[in-house]
PDB file of C-alpha atoms in Angstrom:
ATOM      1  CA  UNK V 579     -36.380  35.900 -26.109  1.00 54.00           C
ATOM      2  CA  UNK V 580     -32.152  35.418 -26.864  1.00 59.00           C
ATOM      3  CA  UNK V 581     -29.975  34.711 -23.946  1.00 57.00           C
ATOM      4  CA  UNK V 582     -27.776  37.539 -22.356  1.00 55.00           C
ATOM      5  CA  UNK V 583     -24.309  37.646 -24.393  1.00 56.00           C
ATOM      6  CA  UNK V 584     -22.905  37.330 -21.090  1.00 55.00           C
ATOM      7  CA  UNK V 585     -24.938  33.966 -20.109  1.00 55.00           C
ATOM      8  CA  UNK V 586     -23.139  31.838 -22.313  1.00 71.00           C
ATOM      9  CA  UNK V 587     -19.365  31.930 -21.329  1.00 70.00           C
ATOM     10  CA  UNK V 588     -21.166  31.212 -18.112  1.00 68.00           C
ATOM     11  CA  UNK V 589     -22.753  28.213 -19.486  1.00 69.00           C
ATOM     12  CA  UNK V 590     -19.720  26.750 -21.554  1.00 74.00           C
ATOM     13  CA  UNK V 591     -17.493  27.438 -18.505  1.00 71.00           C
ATOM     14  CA  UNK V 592     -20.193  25.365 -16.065  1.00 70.00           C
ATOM     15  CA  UNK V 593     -20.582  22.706 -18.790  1.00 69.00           C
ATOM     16  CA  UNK V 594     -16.748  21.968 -19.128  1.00 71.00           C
ATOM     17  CA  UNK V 595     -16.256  21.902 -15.147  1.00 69.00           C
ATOM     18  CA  UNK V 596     -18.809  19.553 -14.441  1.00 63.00           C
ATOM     19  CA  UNK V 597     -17.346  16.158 -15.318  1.00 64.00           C
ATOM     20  CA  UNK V 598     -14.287  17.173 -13.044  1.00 61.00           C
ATOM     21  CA  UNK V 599     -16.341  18.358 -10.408  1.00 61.00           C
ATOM     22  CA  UNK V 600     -18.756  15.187 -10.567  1.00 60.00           C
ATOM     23  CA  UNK V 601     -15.824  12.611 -10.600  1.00 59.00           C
ATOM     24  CA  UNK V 602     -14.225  13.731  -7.036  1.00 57.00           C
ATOM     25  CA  UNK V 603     -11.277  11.435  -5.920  1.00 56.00           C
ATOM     26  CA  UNK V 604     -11.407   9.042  -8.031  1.00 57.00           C
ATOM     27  CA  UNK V 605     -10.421  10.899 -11.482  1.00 54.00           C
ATOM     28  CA  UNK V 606      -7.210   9.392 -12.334  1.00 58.00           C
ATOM     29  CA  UNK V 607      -7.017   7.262  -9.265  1.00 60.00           C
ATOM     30  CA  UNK V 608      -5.188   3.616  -9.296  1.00 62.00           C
ATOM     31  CA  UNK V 609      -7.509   0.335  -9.017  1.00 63.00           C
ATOM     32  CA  UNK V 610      -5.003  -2.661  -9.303  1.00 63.00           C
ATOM     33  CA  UNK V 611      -6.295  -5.982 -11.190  1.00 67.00           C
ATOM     34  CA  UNK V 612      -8.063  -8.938  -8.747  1.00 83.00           C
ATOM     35  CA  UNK V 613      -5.432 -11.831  -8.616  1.00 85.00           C
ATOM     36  CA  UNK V 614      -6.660 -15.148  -8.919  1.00 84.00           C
ATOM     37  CA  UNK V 615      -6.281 -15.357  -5.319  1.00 82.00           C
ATOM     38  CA  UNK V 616      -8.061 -12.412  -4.125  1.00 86.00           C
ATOM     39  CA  UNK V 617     -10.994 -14.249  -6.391  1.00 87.00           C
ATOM     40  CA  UNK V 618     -10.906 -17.368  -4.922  1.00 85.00           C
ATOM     41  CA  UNK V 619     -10.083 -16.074  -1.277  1.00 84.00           C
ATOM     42  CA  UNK V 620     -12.518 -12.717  -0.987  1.00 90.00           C
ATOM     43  CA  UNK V 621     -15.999 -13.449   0.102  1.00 91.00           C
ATOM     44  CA  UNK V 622     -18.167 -14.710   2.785  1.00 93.00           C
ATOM     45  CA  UNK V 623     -18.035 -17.752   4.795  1.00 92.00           C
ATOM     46  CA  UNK V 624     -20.971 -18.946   7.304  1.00 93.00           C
ATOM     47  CA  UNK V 625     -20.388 -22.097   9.913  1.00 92.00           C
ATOM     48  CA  UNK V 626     -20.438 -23.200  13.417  1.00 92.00           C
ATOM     49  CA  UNK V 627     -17.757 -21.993  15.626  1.00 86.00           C
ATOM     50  CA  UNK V 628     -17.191 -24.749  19.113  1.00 85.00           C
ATOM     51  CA  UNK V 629     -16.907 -22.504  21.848  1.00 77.00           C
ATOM     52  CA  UNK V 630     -17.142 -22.300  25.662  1.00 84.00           C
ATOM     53  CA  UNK V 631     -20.516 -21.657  25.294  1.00 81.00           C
ATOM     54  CA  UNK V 632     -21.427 -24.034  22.987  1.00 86.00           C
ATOM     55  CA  UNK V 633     -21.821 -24.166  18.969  1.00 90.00           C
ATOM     56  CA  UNK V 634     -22.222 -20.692  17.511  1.00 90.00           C
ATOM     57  CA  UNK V 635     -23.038 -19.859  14.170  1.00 93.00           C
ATOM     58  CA  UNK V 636     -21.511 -17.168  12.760  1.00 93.00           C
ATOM     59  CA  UNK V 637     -20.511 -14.944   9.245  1.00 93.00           C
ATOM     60  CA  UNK V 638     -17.127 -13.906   8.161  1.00 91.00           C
ATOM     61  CA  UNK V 639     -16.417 -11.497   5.692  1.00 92.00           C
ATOM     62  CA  UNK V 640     -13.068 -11.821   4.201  1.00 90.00           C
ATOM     63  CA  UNK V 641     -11.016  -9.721   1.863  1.00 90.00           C
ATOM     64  CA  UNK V 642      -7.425  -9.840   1.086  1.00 87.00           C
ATOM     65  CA  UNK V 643      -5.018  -7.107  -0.936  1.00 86.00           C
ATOM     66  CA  UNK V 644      -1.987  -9.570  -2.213  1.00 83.00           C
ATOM     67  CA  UNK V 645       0.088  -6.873  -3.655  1.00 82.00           C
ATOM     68  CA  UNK V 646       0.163  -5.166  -0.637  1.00 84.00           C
ATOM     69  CA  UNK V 647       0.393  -8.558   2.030  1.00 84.00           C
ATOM     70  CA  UNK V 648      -3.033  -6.892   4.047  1.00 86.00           C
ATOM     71  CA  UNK V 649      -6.062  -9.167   4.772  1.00 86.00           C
ATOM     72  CA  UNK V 650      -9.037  -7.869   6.678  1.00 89.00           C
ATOM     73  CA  UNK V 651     -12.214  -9.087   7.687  1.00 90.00           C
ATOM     74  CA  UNK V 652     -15.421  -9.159   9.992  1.00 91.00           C
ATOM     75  CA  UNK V 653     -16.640 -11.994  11.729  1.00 90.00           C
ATOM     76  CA  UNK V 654     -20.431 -11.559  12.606  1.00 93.00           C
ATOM     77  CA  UNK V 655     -21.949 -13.691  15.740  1.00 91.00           C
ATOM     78  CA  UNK V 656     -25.529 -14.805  14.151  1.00 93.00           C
ATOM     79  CA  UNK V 657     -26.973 -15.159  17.625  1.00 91.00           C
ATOM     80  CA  UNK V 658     -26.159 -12.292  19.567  1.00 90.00           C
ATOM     81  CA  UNK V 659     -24.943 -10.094  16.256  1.00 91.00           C
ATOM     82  CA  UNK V 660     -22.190  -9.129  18.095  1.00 92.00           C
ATOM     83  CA  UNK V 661     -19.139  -8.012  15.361  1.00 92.00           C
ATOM     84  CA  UNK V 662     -16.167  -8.147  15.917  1.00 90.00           C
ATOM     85  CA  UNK V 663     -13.707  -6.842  13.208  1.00 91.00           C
ATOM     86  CA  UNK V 664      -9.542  -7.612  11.869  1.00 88.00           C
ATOM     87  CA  UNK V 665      -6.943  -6.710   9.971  1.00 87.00           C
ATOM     88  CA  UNK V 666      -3.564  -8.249   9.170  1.00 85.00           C
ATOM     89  CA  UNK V 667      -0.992  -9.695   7.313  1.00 83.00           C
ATOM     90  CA  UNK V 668      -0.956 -13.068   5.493  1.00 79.00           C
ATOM     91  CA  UNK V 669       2.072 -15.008   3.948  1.00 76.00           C
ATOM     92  CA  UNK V 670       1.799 -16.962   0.491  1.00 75.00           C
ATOM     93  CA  UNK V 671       2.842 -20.619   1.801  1.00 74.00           C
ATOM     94  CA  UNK V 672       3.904 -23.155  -0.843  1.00 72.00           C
ATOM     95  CA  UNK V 673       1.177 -25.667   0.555  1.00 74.00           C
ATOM     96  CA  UNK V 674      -1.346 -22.680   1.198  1.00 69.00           C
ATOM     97  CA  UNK V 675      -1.925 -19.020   2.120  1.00 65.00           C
ATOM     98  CA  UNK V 676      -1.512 -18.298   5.620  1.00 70.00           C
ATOM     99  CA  UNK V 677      -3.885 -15.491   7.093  1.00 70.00           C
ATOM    100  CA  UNK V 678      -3.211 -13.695  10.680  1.00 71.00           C
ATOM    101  CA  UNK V 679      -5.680 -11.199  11.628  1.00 67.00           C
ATOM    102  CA  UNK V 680      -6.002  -8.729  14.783  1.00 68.00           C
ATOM    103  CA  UNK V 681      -9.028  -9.106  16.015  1.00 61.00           C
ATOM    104  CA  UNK V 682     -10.346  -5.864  18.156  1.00 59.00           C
ATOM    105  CA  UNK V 683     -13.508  -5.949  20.111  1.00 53.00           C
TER     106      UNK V 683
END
């Protein structure tokens, strides 16, 4: 059985629209190079915090942007999984990186 003549413009026109339609946002979007910085900063840290209540362990998630100066992060209590989560600003120090981040509860 052949295909209706009129089928296959259909087809061709749903076979060139689909990568378009697939890729969303992203198609020709910007994703700037990872600094040697953002490498050795970005991650996740685990310790013991000294608090009122005693020693708490606890997770941070960090991740800075240096082009753009922005630093954000989570910081997980392990105990009572309380999150709490920041954003910021940091400096590039001569000595070090300095990181300030608003923490909201």
């Amino acid at each position: 059985m052949r295909p209706l003549p009129h089928a296959r413009p259909a087809l061709t026109a749903a076979l060139l629209l689909l990568p378009p339609a697939l890729s969303g946002c992203a198609w020709g979007a910007y994703f700037p190079a990872i600094t040697p910085l953002e490498r050795q900063v970005n991650g996740v840290y685990e310790g013991e915090g000294n608090g009122p209540t005693g020693r708490v362990p606890y997770r941070l998630t960090l991740g800075l942007v240096e082009r753009d100066g922005r630093a954000s992060g989570s910081l997980v209590n392990l105990e009572s999984r309380k999150v709490y989560a920041g954003s910021g600003s940091f400096k590039r120090l001569v000595d070090g990186t300095e990181i300030t981040l608003l923490i909201t509860m």
